[in-house]
PDB file of C-alpha atoms in Angstrom:
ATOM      1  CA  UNK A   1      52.430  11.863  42.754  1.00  0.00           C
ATOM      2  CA  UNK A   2      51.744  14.878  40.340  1.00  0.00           C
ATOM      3  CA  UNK A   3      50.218  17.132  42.376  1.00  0.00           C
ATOM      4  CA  UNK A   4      49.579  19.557  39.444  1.00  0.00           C
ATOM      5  CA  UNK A   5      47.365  16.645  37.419  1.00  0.00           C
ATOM      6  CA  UNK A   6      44.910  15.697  40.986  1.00  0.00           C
ATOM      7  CA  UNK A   7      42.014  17.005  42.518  1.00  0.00           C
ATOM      8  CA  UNK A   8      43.580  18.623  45.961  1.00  0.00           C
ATOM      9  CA  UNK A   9      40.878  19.757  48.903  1.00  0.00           C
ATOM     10  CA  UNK A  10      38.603  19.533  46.105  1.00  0.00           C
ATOM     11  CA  UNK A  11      39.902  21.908  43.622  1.00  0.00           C
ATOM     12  CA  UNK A  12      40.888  20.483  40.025  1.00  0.00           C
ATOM     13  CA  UNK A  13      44.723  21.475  39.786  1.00  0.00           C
ATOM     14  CA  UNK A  14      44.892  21.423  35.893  1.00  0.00           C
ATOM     15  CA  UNK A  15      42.291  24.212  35.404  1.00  0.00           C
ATOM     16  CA  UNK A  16      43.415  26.462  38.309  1.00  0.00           C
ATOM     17  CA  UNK A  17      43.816  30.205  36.784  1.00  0.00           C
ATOM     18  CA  UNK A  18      46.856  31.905  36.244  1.00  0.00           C
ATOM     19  CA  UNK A  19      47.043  35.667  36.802  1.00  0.00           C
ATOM     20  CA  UNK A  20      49.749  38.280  34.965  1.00  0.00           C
ATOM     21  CA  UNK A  21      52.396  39.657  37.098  1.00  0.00           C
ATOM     22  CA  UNK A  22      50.041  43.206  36.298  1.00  0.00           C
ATOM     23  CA  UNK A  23      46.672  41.568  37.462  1.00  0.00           C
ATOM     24  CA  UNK A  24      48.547  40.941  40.306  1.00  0.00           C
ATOM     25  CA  UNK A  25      50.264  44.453  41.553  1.00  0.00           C
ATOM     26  CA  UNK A  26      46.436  45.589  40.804  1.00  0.00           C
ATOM     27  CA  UNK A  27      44.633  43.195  43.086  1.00  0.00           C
ATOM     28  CA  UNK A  28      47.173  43.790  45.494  1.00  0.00           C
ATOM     29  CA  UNK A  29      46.487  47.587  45.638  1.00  0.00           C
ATOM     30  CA  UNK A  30      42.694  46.932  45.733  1.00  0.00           C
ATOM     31  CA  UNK A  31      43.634  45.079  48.500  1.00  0.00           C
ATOM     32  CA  UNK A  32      44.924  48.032  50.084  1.00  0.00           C
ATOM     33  CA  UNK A  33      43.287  50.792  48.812  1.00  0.00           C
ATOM     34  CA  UNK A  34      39.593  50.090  47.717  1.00  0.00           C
ATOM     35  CA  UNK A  35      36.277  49.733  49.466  1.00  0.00           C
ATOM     36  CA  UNK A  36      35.431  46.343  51.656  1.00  0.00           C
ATOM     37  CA  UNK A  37      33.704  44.682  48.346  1.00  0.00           C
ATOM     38  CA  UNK A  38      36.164  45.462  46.402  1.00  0.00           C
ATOM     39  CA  UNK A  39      38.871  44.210  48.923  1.00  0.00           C
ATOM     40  CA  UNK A  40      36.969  41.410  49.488  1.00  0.00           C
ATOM     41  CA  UNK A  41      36.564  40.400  45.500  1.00  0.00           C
ATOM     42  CA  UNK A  42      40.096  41.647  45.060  1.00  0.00           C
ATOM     43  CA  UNK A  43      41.057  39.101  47.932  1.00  0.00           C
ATOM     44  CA  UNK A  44      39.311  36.181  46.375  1.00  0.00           C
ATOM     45  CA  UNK A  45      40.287  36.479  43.230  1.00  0.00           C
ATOM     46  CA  UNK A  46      43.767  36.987  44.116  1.00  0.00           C
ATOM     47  CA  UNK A  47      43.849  33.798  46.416  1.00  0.00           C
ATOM     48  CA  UNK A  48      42.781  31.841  43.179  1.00  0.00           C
ATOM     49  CA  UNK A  49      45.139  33.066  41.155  1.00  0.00           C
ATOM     50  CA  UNK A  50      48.086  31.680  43.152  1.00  0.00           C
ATOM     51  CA  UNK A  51      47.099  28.148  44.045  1.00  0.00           C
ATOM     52  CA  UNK A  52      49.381  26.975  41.085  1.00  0.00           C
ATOM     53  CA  UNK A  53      52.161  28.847  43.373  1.00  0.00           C
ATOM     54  CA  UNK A  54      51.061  26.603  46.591  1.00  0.00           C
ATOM     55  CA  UNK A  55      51.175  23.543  44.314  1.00  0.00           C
ATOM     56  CA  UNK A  56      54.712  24.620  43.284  1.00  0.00           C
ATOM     57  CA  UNK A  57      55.694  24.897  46.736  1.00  0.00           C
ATOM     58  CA  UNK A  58      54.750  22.006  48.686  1.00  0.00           C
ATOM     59  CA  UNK A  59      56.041  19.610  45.549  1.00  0.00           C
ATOM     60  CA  UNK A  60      59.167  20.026  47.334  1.00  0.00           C
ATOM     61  CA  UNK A  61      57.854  18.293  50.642  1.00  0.00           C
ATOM     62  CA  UNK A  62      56.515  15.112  48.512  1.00  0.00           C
ATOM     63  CA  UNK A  63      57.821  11.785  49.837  1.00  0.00           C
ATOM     64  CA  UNK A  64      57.420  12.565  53.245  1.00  0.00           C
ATOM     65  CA  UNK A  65      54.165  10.434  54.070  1.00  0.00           C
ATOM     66  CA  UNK A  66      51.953  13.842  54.429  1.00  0.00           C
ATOM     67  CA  UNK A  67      48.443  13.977  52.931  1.00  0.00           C
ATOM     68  CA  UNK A  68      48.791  16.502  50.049  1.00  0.00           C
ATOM     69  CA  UNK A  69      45.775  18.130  50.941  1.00  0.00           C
ATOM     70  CA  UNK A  70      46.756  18.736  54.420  1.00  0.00           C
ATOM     71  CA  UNK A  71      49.827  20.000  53.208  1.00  0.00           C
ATOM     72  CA  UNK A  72      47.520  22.283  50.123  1.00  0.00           C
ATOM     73  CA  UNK A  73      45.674  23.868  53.069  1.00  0.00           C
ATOM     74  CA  UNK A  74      48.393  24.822  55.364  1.00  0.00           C
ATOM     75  CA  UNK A  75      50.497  25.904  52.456  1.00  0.00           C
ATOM     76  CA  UNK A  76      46.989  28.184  51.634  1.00  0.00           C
ATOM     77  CA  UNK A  77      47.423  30.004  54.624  1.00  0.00           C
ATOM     78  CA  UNK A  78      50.684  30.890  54.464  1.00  0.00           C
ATOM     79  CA  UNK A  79      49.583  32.674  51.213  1.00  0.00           C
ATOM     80  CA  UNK A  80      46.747  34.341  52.448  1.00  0.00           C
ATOM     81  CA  UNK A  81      49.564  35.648  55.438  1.00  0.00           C
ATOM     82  CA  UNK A  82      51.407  36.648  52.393  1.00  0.00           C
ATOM     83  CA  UNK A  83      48.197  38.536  51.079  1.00  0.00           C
ATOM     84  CA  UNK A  84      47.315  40.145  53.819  1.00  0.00           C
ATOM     85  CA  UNK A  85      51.064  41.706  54.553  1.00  0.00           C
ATOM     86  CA  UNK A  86      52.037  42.466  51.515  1.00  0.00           C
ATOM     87  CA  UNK A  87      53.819  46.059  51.282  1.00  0.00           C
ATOM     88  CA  UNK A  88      53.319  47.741  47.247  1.00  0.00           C
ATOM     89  CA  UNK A  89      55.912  49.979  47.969  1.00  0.00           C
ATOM     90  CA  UNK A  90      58.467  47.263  47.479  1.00  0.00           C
ATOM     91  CA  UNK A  91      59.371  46.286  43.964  1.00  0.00           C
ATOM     92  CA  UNK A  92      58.789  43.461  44.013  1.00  0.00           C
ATOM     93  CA  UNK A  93      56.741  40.481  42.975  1.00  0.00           C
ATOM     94  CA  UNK A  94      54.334  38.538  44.835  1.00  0.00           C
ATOM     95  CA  UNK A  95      55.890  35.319  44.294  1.00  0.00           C
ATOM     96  CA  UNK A  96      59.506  36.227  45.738  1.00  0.00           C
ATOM     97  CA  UNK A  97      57.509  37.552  49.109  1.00  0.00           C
ATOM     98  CA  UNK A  98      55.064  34.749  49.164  1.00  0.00           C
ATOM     99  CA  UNK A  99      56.891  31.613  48.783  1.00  0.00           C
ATOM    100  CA  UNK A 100      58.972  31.839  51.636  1.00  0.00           C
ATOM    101  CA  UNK A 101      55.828  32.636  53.599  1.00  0.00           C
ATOM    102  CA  UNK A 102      53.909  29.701  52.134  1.00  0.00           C
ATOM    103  CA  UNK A 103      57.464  27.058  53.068  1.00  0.00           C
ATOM    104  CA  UNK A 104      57.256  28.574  56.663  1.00  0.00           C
ATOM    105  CA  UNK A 105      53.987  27.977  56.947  1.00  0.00           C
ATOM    106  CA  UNK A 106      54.620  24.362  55.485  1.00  0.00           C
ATOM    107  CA  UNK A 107      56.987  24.012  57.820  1.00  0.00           C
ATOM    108  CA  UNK A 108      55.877  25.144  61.023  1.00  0.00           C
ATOM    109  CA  UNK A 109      52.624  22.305  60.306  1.00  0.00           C
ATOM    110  CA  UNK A 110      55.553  19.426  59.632  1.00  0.00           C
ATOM    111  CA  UNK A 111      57.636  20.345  62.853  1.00  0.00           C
ATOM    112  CA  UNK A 112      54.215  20.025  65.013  1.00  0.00           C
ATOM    113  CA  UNK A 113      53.796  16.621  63.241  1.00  0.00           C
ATOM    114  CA  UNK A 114      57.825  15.851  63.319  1.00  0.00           C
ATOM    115  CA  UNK A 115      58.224  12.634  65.096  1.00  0.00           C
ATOM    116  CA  UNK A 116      61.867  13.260  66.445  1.00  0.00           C
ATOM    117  CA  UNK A 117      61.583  14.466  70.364  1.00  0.00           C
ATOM    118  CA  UNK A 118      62.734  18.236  70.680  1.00  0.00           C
ATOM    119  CA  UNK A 119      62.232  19.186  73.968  1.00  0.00           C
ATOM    120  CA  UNK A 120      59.514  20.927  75.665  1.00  0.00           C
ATOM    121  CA  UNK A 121      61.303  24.154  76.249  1.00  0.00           C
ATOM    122  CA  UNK A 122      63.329  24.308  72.877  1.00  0.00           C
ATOM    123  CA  UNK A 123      59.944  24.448  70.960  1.00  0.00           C
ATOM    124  CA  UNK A 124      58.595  26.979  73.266  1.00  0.00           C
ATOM    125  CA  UNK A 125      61.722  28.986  72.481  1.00  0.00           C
ATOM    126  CA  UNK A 126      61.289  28.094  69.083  1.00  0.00           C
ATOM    127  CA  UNK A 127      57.517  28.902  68.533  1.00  0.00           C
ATOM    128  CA  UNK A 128      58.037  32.221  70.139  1.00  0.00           C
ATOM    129  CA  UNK A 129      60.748  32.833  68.095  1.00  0.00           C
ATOM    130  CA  UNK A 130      58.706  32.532  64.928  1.00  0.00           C
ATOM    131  CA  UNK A 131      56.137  34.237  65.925  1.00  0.00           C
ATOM    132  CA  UNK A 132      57.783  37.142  66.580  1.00  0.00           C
ATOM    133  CA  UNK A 133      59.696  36.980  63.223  1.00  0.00           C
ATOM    134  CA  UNK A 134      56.357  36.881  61.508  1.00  0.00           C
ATOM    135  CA  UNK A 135      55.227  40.222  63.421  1.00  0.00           C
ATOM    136  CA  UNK A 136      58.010  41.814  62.771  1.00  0.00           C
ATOM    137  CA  UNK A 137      58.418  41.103  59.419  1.00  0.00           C
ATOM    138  CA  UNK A 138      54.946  41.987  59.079  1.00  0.00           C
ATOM    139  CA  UNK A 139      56.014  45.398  60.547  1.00  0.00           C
ATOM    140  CA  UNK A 140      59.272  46.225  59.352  1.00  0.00           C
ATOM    141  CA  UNK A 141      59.438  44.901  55.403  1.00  0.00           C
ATOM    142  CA  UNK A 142      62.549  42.615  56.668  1.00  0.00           C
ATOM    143  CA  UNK A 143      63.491  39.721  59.302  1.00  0.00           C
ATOM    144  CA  UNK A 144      64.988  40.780  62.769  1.00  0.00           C
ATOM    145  CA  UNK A 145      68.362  39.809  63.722  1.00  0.00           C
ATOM    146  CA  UNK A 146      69.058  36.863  67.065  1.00  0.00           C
ATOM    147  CA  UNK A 147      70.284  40.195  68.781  1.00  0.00           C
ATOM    148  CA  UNK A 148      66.727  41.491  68.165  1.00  0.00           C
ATOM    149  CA  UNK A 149      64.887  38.154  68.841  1.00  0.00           C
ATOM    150  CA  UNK A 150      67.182  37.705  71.982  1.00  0.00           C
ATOM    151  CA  UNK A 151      66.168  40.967  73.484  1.00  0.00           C
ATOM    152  CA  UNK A 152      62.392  40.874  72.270  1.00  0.00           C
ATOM    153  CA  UNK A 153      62.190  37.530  74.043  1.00  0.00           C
ATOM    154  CA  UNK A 154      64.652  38.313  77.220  1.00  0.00           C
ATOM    155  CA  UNK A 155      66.740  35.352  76.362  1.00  0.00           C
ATOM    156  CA  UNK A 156      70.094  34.597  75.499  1.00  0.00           C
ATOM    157  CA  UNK A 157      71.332  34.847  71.772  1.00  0.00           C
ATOM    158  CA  UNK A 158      72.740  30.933  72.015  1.00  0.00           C
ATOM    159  CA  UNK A 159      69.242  29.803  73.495  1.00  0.00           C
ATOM    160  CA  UNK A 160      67.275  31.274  70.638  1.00  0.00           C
ATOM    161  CA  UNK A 161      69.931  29.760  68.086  1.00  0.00           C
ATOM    162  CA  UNK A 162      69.907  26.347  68.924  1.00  0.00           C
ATOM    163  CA  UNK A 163      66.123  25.956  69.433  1.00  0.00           C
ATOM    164  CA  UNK A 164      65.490  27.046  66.063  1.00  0.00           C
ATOM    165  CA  UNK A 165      68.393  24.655  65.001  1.00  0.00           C
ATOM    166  CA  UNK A 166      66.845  21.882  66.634  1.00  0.00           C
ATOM    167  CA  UNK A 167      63.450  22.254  64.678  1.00  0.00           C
ATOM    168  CA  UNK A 168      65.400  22.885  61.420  1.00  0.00           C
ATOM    169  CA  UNK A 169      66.063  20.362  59.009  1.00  0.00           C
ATOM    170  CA  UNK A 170      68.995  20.202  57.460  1.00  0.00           C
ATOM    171  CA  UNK A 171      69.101  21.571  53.197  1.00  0.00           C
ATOM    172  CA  UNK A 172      71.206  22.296  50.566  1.00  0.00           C
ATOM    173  CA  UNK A 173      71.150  25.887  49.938  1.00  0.00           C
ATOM    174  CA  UNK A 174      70.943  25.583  45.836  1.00  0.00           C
ATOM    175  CA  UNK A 175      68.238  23.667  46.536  1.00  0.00           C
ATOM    176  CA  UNK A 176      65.513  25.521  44.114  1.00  0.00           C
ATOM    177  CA  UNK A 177      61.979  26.432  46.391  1.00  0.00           C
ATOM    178  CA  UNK A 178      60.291  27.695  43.394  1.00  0.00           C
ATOM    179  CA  UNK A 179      60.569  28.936  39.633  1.00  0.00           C
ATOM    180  CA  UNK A 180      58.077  30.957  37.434  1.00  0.00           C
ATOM    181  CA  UNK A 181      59.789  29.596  34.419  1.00  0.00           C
ATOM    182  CA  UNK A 182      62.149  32.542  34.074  1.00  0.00           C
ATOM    183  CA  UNK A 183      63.925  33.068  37.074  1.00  0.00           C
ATOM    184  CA  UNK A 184      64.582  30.442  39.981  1.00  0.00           C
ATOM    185  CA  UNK A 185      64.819  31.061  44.004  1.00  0.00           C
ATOM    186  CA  UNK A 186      66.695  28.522  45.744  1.00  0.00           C
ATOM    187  CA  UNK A 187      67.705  28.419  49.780  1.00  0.00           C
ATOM    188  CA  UNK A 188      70.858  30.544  49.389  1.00  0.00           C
ATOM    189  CA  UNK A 189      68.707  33.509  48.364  1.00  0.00           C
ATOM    190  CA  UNK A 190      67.105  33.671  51.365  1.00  0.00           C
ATOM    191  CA  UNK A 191      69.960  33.450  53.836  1.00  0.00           C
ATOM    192  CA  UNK A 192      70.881  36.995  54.707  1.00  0.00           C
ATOM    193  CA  UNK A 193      74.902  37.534  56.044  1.00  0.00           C
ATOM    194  CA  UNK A 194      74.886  37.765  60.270  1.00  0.00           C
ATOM    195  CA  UNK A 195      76.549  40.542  59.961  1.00  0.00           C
ATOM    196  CA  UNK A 196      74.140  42.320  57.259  1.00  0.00           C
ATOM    197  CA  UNK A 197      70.849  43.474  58.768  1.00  0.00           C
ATOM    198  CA  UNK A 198      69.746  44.637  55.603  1.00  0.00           C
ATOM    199  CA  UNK A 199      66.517  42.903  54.782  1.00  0.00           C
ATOM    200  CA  UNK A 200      66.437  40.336  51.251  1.00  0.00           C
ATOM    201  CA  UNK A 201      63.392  42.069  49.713  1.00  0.00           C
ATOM    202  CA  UNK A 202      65.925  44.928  49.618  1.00  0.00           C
ATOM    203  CA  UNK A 203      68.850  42.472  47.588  1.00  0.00           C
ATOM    204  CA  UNK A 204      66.284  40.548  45.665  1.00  0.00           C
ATOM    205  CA  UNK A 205      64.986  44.395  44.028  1.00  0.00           C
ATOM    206  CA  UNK A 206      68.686  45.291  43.268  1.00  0.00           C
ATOM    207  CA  UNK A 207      68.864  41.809  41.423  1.00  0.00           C
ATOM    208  CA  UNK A 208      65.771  42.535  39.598  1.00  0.00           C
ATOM    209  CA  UNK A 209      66.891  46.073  38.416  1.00  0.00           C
ATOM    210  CA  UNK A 210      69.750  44.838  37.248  1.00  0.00           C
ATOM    211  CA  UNK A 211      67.924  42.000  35.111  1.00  0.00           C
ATOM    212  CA  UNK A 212      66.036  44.772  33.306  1.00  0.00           C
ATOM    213  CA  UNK A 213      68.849  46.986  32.799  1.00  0.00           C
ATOM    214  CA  UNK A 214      70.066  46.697  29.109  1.00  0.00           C
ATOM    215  CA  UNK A 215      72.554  44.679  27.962  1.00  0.00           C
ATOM    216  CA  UNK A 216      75.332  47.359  27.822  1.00  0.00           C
ATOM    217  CA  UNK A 217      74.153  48.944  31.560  1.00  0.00           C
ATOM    218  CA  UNK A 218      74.423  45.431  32.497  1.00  0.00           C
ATOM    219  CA  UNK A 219      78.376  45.172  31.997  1.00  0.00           C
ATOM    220  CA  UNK A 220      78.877  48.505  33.864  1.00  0.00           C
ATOM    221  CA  UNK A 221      76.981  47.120  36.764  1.00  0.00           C
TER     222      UNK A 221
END
């Protein structure tokens, strides 16, 4: 199924509006910075604007027997989560922050609905976990480590590794999670190094410096 040529949760895919990687950064400071109406129209309009980037998203979990438009509306509030924490002191765009908040939503709705038995107490581990990734991300522009899930949580480092393994399923890391025609994300992108705490905004900005860097800056880099 083409999920860009059907009506999802009754929205008409083909004429959904596209918004300018400007229009963007200045919604996103409205957001911010401006009055509760202009938040709030800011908000909207900004919510419209990246349903295409939803639809682009949950493509990648087609064939699994889920009702697109279940899948449409969870994947919706994973961007709205990537809305709302947004930081516009980090350069850079929405889309890089936002899909892997939109594919964890995603997937936190298919592991509720996974069919395969985990445990009660590995998906309490596991929930727990995410949840305080989320908050913390929210809080500190970049993913804790286990160390600093294990000591949040009061749990060992192993327990908190292999309940999130057990709710994980497997992927290839150049598997591509979403392209804006110019530039492609894919798994390995957003696997940080154990033993690098620095966050991936903070890698994915270098990359984009260096993109628009000119071609002779480029080789010295």
């Amino acid at each position: 199924m083409l999920f860009n040529k059907v009506e999802i949760c009754g929205v008409n895919t083909a004429s959904l509006p596209i918004l300018s990687e400007n229009r963007k950064q200045e919604l996103l400071h409205i957001i911010q910075n401006g009055s509760a109406e202009e938040k709030h129209r800011a908000r909207e309009e900004m919510i419209k604007g990246n349903l295409r980037l939803v639809l682009s998203v949950i493509q990648r979990f087609a064939g699994r027997g889920e009702n697109p438009d279940d899948l449409f509306q969870v994947g919706c509030i994973g961007l709205i989560k990537a809305i709302d924490n947004f930081n516009c002191d980090k350069e850079v765009r929405f889309s890089t922050y936002g899909v892997p908040m939109i594919i964890g939503e995603v997937r936190r709705y298919l592991r509720d609905n996974n069919t395969v038995r985990v445990s009660r107490s590995l998906r309490d581990i596991a929930y727990r976990t995410m949840q305080f990734k989320d908050a913390y991300l929210a809080e500190h522009d970049r993913e804790p480590t286990i160390e600093e899930i294990a000591a949040a949580l009061s749990l060992p480092k192993e327990n908190i590794v292999v309940a999130l393994e057990a709710i994980v399923e497997p992927v290839s890391l150049y598997e591509p999670v979403y392209t804006d025609g110019t530039d492609t994300i894919y798994v390995m992108d957003q696997i940080g190094d154990r033993n690098d705490d620095k966050n991936w905004i903070d890698r994915i900005v270098l990359k984009e410096t260096i993109r628009s860097l000119s071609d002779g800056w480029k080789k010295v880099c």
